[in-house]
PDB file of C-alpha atoms and ligand atoms in Angstrom:
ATOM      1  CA  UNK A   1     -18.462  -6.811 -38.552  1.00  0.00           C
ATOM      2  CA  UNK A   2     -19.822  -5.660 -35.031  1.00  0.00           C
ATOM      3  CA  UNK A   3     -20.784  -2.948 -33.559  1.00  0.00           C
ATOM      4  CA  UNK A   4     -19.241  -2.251 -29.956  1.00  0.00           C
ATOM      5  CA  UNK A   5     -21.825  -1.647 -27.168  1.00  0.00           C
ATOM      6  CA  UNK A   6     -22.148   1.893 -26.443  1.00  0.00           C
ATOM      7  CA  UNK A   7     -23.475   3.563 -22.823  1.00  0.00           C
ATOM      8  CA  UNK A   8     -23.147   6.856 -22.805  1.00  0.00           C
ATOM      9  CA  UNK A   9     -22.899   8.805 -19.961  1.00  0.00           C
ATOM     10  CA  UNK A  10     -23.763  12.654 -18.956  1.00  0.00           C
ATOM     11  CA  UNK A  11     -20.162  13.642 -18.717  1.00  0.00           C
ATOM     12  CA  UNK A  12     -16.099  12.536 -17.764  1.00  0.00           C
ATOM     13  CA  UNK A  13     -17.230  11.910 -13.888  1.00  0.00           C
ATOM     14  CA  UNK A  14     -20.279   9.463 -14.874  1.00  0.00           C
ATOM     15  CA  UNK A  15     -17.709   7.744 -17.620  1.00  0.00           C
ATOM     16  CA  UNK A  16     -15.267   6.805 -15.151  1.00  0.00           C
ATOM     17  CA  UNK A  17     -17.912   5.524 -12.362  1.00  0.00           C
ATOM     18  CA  UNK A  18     -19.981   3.598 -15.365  1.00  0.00           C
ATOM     19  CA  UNK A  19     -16.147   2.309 -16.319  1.00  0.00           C
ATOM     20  CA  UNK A  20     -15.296   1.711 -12.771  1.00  0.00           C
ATOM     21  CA  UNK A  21     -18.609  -0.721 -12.247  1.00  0.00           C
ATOM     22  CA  UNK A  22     -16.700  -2.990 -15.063  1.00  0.00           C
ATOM     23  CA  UNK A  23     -13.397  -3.093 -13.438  1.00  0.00           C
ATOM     24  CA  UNK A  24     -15.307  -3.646  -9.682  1.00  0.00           C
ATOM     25  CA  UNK A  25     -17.127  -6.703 -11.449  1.00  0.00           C
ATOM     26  CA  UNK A  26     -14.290  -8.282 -13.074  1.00  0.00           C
ATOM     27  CA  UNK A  27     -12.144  -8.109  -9.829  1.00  0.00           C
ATOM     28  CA  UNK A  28     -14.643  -9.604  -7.767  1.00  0.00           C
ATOM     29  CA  UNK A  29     -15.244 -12.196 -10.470  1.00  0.00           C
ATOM     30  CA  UNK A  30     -11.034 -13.010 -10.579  1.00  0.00           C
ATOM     31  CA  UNK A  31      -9.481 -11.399  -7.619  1.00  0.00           C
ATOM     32  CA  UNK A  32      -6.302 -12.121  -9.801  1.00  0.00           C
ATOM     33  CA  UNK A  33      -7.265 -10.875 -13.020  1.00  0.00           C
ATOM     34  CA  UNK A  34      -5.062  -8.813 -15.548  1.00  0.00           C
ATOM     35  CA  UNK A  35      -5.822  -5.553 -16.411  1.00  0.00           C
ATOM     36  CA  UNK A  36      -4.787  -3.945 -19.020  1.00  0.00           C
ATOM     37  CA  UNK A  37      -4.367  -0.074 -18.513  1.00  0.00           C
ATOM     38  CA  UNK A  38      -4.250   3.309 -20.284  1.00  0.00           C
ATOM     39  CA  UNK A  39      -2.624   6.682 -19.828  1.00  0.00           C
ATOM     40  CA  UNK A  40      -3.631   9.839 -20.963  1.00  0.00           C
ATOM     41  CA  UNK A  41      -6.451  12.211 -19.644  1.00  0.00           C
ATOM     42  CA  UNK A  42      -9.396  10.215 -20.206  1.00  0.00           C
ATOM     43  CA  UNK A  43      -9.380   7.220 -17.871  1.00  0.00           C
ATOM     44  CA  UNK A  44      -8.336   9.879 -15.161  1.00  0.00           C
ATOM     45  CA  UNK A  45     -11.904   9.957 -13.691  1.00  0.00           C
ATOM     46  CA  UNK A  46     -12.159   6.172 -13.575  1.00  0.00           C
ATOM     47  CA  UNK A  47      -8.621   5.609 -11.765  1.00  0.00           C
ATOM     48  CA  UNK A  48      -9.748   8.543  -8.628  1.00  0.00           C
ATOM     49  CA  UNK A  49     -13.283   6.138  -8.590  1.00  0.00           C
ATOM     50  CA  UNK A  50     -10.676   2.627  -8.452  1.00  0.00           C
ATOM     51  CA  UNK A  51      -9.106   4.467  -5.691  1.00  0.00           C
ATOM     52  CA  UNK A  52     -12.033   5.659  -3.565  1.00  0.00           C
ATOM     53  CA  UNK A  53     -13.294   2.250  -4.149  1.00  0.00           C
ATOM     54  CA  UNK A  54     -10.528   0.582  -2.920  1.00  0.00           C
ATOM     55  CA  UNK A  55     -10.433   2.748  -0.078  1.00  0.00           C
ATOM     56  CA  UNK A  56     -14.153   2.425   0.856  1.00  0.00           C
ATOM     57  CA  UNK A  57     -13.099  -1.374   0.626  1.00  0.00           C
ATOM     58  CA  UNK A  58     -15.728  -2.159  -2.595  1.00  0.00           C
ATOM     59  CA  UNK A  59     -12.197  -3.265  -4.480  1.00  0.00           C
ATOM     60  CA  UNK A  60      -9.226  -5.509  -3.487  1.00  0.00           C
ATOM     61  CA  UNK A  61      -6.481  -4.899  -5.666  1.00  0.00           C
ATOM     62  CA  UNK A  62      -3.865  -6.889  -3.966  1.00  0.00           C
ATOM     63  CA  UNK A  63      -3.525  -9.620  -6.460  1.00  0.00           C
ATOM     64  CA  UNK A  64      -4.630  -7.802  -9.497  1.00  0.00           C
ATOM     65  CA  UNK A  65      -1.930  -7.799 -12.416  1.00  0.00           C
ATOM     66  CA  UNK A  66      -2.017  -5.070 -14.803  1.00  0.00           C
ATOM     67  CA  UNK A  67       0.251  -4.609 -17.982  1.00  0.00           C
ATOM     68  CA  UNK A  68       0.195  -0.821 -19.490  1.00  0.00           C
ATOM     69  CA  UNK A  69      -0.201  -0.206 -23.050  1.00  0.00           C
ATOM     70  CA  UNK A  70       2.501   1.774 -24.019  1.00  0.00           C
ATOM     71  CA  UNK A  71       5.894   4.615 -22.761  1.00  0.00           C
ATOM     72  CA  UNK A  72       7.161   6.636 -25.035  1.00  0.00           C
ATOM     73  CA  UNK A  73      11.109   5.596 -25.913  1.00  0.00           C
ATOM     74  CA  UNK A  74      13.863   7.731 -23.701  1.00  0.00           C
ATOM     75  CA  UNK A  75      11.798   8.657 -20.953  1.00  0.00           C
ATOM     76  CA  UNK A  76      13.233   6.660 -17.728  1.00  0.00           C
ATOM     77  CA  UNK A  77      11.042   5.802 -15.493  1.00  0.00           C
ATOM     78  CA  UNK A  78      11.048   8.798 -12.644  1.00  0.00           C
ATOM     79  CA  UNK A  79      10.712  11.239 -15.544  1.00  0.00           C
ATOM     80  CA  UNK A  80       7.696  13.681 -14.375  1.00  0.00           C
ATOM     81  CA  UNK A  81       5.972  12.608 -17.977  1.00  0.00           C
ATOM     82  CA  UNK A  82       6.833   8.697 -18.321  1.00  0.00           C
ATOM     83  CA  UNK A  83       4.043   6.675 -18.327  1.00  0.00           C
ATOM     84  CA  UNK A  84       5.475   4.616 -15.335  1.00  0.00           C
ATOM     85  CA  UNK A  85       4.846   8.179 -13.510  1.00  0.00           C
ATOM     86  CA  UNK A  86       1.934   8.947 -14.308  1.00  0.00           C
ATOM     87  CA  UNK A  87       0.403   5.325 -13.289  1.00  0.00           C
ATOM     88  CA  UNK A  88       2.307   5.551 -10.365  1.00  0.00           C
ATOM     89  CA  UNK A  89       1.130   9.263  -9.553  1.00  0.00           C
ATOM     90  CA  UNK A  90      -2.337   8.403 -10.976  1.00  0.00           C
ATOM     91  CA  UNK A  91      -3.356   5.006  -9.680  1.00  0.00           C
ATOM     92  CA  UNK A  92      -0.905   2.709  -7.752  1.00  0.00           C
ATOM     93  CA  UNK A  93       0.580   4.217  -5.248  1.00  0.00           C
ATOM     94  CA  UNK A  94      -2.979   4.675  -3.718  1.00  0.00           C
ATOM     95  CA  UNK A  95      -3.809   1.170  -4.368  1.00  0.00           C
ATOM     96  CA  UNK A  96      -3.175  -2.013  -2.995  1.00  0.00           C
ATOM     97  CA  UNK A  97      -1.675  -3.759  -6.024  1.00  0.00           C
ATOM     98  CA  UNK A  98       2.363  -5.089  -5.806  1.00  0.00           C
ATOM     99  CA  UNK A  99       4.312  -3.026  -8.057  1.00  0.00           C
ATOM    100  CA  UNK A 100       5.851  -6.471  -9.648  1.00  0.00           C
ATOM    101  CA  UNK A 101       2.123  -6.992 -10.578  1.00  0.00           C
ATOM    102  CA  UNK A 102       2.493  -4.153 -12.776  1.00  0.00           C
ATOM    103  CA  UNK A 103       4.003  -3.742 -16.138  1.00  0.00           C
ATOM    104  CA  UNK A 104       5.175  -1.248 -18.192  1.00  0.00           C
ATOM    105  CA  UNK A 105       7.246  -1.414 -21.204  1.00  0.00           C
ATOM    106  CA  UNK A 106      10.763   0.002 -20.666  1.00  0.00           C
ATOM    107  CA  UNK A 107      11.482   3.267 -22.588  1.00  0.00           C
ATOM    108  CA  UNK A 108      14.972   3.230 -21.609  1.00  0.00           C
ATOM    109  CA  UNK A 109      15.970  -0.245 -22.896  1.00  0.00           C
ATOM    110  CA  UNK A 110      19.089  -0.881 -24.941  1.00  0.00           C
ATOM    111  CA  UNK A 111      17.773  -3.956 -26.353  1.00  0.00           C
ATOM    112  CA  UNK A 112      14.222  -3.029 -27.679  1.00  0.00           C
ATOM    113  CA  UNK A 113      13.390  -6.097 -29.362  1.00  0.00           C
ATOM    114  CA  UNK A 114      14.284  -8.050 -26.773  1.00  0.00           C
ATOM    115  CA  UNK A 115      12.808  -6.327 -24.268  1.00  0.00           C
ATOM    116  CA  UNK A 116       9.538  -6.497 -26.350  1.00  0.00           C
ATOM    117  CA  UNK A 117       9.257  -9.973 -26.520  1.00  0.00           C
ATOM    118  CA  UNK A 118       9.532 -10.711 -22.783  1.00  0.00           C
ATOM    119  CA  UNK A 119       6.381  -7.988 -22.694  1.00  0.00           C
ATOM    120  CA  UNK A 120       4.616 -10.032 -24.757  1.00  0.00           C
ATOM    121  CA  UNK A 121       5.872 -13.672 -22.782  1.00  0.00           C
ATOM    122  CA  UNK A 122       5.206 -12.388 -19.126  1.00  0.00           C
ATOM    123  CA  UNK A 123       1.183 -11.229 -20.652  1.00  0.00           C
ATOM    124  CA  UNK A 124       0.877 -14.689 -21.848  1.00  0.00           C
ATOM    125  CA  UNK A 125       2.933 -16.773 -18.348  1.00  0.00           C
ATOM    126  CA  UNK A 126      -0.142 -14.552 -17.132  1.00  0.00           C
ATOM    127  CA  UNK A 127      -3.247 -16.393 -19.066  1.00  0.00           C
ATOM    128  CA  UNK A 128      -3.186 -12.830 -21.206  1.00  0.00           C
ATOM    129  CA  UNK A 129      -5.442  -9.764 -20.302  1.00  0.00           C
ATOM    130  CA  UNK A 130      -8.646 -10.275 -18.969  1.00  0.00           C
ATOM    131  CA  UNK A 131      -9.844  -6.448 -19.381  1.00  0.00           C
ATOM    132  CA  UNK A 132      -7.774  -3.919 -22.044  1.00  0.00           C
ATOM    133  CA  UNK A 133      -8.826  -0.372 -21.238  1.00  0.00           C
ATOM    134  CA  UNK A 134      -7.971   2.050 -24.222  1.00  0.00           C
ATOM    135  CA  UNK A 135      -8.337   5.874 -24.853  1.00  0.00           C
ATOM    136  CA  UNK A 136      -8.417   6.747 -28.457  1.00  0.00           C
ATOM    137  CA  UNK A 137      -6.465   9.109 -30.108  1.00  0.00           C
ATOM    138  CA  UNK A 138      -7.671  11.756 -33.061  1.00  0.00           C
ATOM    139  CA  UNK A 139      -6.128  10.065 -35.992  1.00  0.00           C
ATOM    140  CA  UNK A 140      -7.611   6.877 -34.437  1.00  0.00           C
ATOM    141  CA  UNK A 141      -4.644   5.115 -32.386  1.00  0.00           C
ATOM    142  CA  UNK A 142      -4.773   2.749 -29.761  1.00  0.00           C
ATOM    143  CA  UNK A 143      -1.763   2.525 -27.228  1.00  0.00           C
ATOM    144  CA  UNK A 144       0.692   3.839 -29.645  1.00  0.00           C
ATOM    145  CA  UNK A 145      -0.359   2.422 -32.963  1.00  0.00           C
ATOM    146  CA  UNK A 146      -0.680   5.274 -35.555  1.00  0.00           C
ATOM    147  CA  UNK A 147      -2.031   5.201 -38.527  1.00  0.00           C
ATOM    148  CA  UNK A 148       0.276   3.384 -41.165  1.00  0.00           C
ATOM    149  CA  UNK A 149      -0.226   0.499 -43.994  1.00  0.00           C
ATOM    150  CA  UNK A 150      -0.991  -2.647 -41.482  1.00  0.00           C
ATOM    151  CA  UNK A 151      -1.995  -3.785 -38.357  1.00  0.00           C
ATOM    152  CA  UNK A 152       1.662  -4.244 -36.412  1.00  0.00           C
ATOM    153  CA  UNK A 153       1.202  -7.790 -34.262  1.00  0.00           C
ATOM    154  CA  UNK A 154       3.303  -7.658 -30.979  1.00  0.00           C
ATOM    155  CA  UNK A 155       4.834  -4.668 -29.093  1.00  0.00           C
ATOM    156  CA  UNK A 156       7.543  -3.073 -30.831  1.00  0.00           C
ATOM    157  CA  UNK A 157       8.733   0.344 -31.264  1.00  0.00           C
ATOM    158  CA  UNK A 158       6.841   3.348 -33.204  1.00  0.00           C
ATOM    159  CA  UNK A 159       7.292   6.662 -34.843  1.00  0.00           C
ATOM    160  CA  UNK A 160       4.656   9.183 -32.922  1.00  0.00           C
ATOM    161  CA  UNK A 161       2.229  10.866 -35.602  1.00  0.00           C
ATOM    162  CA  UNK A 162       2.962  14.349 -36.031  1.00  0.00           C
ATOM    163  CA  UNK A 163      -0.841  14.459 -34.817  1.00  0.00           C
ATOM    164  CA  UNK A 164      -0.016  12.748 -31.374  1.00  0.00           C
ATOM    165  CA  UNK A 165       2.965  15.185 -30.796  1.00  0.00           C
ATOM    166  CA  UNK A 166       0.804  17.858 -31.419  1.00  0.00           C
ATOM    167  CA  UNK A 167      -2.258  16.776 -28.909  1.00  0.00           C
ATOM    168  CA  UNK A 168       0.545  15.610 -26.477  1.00  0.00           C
ATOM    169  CA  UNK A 169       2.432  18.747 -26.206  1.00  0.00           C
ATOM    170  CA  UNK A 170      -0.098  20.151 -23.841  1.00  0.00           C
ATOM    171  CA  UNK A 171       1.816  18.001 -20.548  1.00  0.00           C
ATOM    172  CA  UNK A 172       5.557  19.046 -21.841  1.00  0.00           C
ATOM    173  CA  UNK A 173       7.066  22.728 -22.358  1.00  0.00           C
ATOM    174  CA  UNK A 174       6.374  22.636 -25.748  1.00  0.00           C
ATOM    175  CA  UNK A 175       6.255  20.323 -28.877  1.00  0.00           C
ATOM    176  CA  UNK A 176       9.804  19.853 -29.144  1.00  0.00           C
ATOM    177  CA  UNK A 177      10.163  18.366 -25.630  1.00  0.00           C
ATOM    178  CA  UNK A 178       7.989  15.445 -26.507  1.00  0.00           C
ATOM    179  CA  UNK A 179       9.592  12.397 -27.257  1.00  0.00           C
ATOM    180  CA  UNK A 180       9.481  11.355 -31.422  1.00  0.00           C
ATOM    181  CA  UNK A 181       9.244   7.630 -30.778  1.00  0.00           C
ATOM    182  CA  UNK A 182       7.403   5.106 -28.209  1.00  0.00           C
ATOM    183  CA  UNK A 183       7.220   1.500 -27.709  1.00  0.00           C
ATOM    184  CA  UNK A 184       3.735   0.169 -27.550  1.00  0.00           C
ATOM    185  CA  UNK A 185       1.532  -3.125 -27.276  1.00  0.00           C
ATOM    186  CA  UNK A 186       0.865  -4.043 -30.590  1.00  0.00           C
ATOM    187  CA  UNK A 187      -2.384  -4.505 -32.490  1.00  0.00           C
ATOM    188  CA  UNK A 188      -2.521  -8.045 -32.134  1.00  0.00           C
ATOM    189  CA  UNK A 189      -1.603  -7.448 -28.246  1.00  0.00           C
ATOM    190  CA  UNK A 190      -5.116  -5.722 -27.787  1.00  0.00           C
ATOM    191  CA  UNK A 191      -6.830  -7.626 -29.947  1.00  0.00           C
ATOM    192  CA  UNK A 192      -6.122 -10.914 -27.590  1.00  0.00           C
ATOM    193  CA  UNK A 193      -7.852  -9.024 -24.574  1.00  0.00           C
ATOM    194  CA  UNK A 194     -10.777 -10.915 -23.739  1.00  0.00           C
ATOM    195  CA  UNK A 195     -12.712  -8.253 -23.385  1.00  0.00           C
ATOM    196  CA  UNK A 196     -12.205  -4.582 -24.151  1.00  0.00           C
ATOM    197  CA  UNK A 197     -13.482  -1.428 -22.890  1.00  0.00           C
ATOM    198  CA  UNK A 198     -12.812   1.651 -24.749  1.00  0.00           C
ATOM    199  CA  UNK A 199     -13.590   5.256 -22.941  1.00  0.00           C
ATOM    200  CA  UNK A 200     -14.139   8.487 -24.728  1.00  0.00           C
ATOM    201  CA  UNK A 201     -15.099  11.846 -23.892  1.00  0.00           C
ATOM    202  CA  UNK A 202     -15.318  15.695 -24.755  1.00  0.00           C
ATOM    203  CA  UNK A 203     -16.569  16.889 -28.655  1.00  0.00           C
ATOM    204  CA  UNK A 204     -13.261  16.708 -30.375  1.00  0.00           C
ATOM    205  CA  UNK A 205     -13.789  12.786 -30.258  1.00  0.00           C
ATOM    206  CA  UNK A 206     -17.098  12.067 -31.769  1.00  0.00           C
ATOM    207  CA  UNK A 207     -16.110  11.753 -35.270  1.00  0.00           C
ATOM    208  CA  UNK A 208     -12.993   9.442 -34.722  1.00  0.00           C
ATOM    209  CA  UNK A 209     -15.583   7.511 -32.622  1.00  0.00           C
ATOM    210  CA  UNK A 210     -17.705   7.377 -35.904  1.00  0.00           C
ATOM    211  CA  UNK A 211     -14.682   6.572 -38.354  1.00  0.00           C
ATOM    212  CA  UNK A 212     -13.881   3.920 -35.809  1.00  0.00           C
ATOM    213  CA  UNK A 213     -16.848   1.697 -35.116  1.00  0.00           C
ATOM    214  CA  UNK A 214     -19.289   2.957 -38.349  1.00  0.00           C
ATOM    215  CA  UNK A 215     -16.295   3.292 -41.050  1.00  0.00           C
ATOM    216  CA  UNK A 216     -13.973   0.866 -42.369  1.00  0.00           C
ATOM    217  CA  UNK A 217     -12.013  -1.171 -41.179  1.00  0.00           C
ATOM    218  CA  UNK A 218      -8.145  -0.068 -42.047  1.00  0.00           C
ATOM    219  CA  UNK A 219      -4.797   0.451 -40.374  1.00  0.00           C
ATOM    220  CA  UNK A 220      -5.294   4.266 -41.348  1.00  0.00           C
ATOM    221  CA  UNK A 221      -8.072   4.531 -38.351  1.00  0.00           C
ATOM    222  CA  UNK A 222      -5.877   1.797 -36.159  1.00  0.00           C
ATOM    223  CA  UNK A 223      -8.872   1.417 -33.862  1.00  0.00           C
ATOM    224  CA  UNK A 224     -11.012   0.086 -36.467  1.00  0.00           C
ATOM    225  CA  UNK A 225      -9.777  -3.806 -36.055  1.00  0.00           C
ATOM    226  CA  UNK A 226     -11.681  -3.692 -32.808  1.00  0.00           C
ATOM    227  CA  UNK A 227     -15.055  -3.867 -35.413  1.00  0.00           C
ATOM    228  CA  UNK A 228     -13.335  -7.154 -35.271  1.00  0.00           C
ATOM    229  CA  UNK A 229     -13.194  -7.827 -31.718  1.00  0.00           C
ATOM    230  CA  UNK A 230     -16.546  -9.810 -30.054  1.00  0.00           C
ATOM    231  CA  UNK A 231     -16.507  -8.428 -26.884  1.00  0.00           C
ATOM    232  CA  UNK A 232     -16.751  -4.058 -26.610  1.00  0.00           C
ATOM    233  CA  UNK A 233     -18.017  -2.031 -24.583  1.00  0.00           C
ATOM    234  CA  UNK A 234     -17.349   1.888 -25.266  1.00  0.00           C
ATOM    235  CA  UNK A 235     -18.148   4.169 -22.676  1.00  0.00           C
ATOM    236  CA  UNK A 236     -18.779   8.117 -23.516  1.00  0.00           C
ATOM    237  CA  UNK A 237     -20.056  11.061 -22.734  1.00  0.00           C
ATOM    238  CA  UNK A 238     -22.644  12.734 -24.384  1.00  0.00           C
ATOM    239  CA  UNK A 239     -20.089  15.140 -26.256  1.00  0.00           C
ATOM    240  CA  UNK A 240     -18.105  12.376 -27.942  1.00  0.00           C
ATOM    241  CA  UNK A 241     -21.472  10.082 -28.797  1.00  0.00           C
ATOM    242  CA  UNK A 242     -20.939  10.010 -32.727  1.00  0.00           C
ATOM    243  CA  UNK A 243     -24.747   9.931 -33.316  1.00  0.00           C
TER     244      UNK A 243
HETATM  245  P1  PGA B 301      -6.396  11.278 -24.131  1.00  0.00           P
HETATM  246  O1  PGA B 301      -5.482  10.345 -25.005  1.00  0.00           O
HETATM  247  O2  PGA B 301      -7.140  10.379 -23.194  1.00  0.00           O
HETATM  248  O3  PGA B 301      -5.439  12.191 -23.400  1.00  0.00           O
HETATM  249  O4  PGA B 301      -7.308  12.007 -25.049  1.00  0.00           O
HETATM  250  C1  PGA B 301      -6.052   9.265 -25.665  1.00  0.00           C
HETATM  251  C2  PGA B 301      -5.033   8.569 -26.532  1.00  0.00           C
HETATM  252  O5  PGA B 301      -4.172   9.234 -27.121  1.00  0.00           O
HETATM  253  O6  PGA B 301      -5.101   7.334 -26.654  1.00  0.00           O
END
């Protein structure tokens, strides 16, 4: 069992310039790497640092690839809440990178399995992910993996935790507007990354942090595995440091 690497920063801003160094590194290293990228309110402060990077010209993300973790199922792309959106909104259309460099899976597709296993076969026609950046949820998911009785393999199609509705709700009218179902990488997806970096931030996180990297490994605290993985780095902010 391993224990990730931790650096803790002083707050959001200094987690998402720490987390940007990382991402600045690996692209220089492989100009053509593949990331693979988060939504959700935490790696905010890291995608504004990408872009003023790129802009001050520290970055060149023209031949980067990135594949996203996870939509949530019925939400078409252009939908003010799909992931595709909010990457779009958030990071790439202030970037360099081609938008058939990026991948999402489809939450609109009428063949979900099938569409699932091309995810999985254009990651691997692309040498698989060189970085995996993941948020983590309360009950302990990663992408969209909930809590449940095993570690699901490949990207496939999940039942959102009351729990995730709930925290969710926040960027939709209310509760009932956010979609029941998603389609996410799978466990053994993110577990392939070479290397992953995990970012966390604000109180409310420190003792899923704990649970996660300090507690046992099962697919009731999904993030556990990643005691599992040999290569983590987790990046917080004082608030969410679970010591
Ligand atoms: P958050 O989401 O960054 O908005 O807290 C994290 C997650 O659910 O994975």
């Amino acid at each position: 069992m391993l224990h990730p690497r931790i650096i803790v920063a002083k707050n959001p801003e200094e987690v998402g310039k720490l987390a940007a160094d990382l991402f600045e590194t690996e692209i220089q290293k492989k100009p053509a790497c593949v990331l693979g990228l988060a939504t959700g309110s935490t790696p905010l402060p890291l995608y504004s640092e990408l872009v003023a990077r790129e802009k001050s010209g520290k970055i060149d993300f023209s031949k980067v690839r990135s594949a996203n973790l996870d939509e949530y199922k019925g939400l078409t792309p252009d939908h003010e809440q799909s992931y595709f959106s909010f990457m779009r909104n958030n990071l790439f259309k202030h970037i360099s990178i081609k938008p058939e460099n990026t991948i999402i899976p489809s939450g609109i597709s009428e063949d979900v399995e099938a569409m699932c296993e091309e995810y999985e076969t254009k990651i691997e026609e692309w040498g698989g992910v060189d970085v995996q950046l993941l948020g983590i949820g309360h009950d302990g998911h990663i992408g969209f993996n909930e809590p449940c009785d095993h570690f699901p393999q490949k990207t496939h199609e999940v039942k959102l935790a009351d729990m995730t509705i709930e925290a969710n709700k926040r960027f939709f009218n209310s509760a009932d507007e956010v979609p029941k179902a998603a389609v996410t990488m799978g466990i053994g997806t993110i577990m392939a990354a070479k290397k992953i970096i995990m970012l966390a931030t604000g109180a409310d996180k420190k003792e899923i942090l704990h649970k996660t990297f300090w507690g046992s490994v099962t697919p009731q605290v999904p993030a556990s595995i990643l005691q599992f993985h040999p290569d983590v780095t987790v990046i917080c902010d004082e608030a969410a440091y679970p010591f």
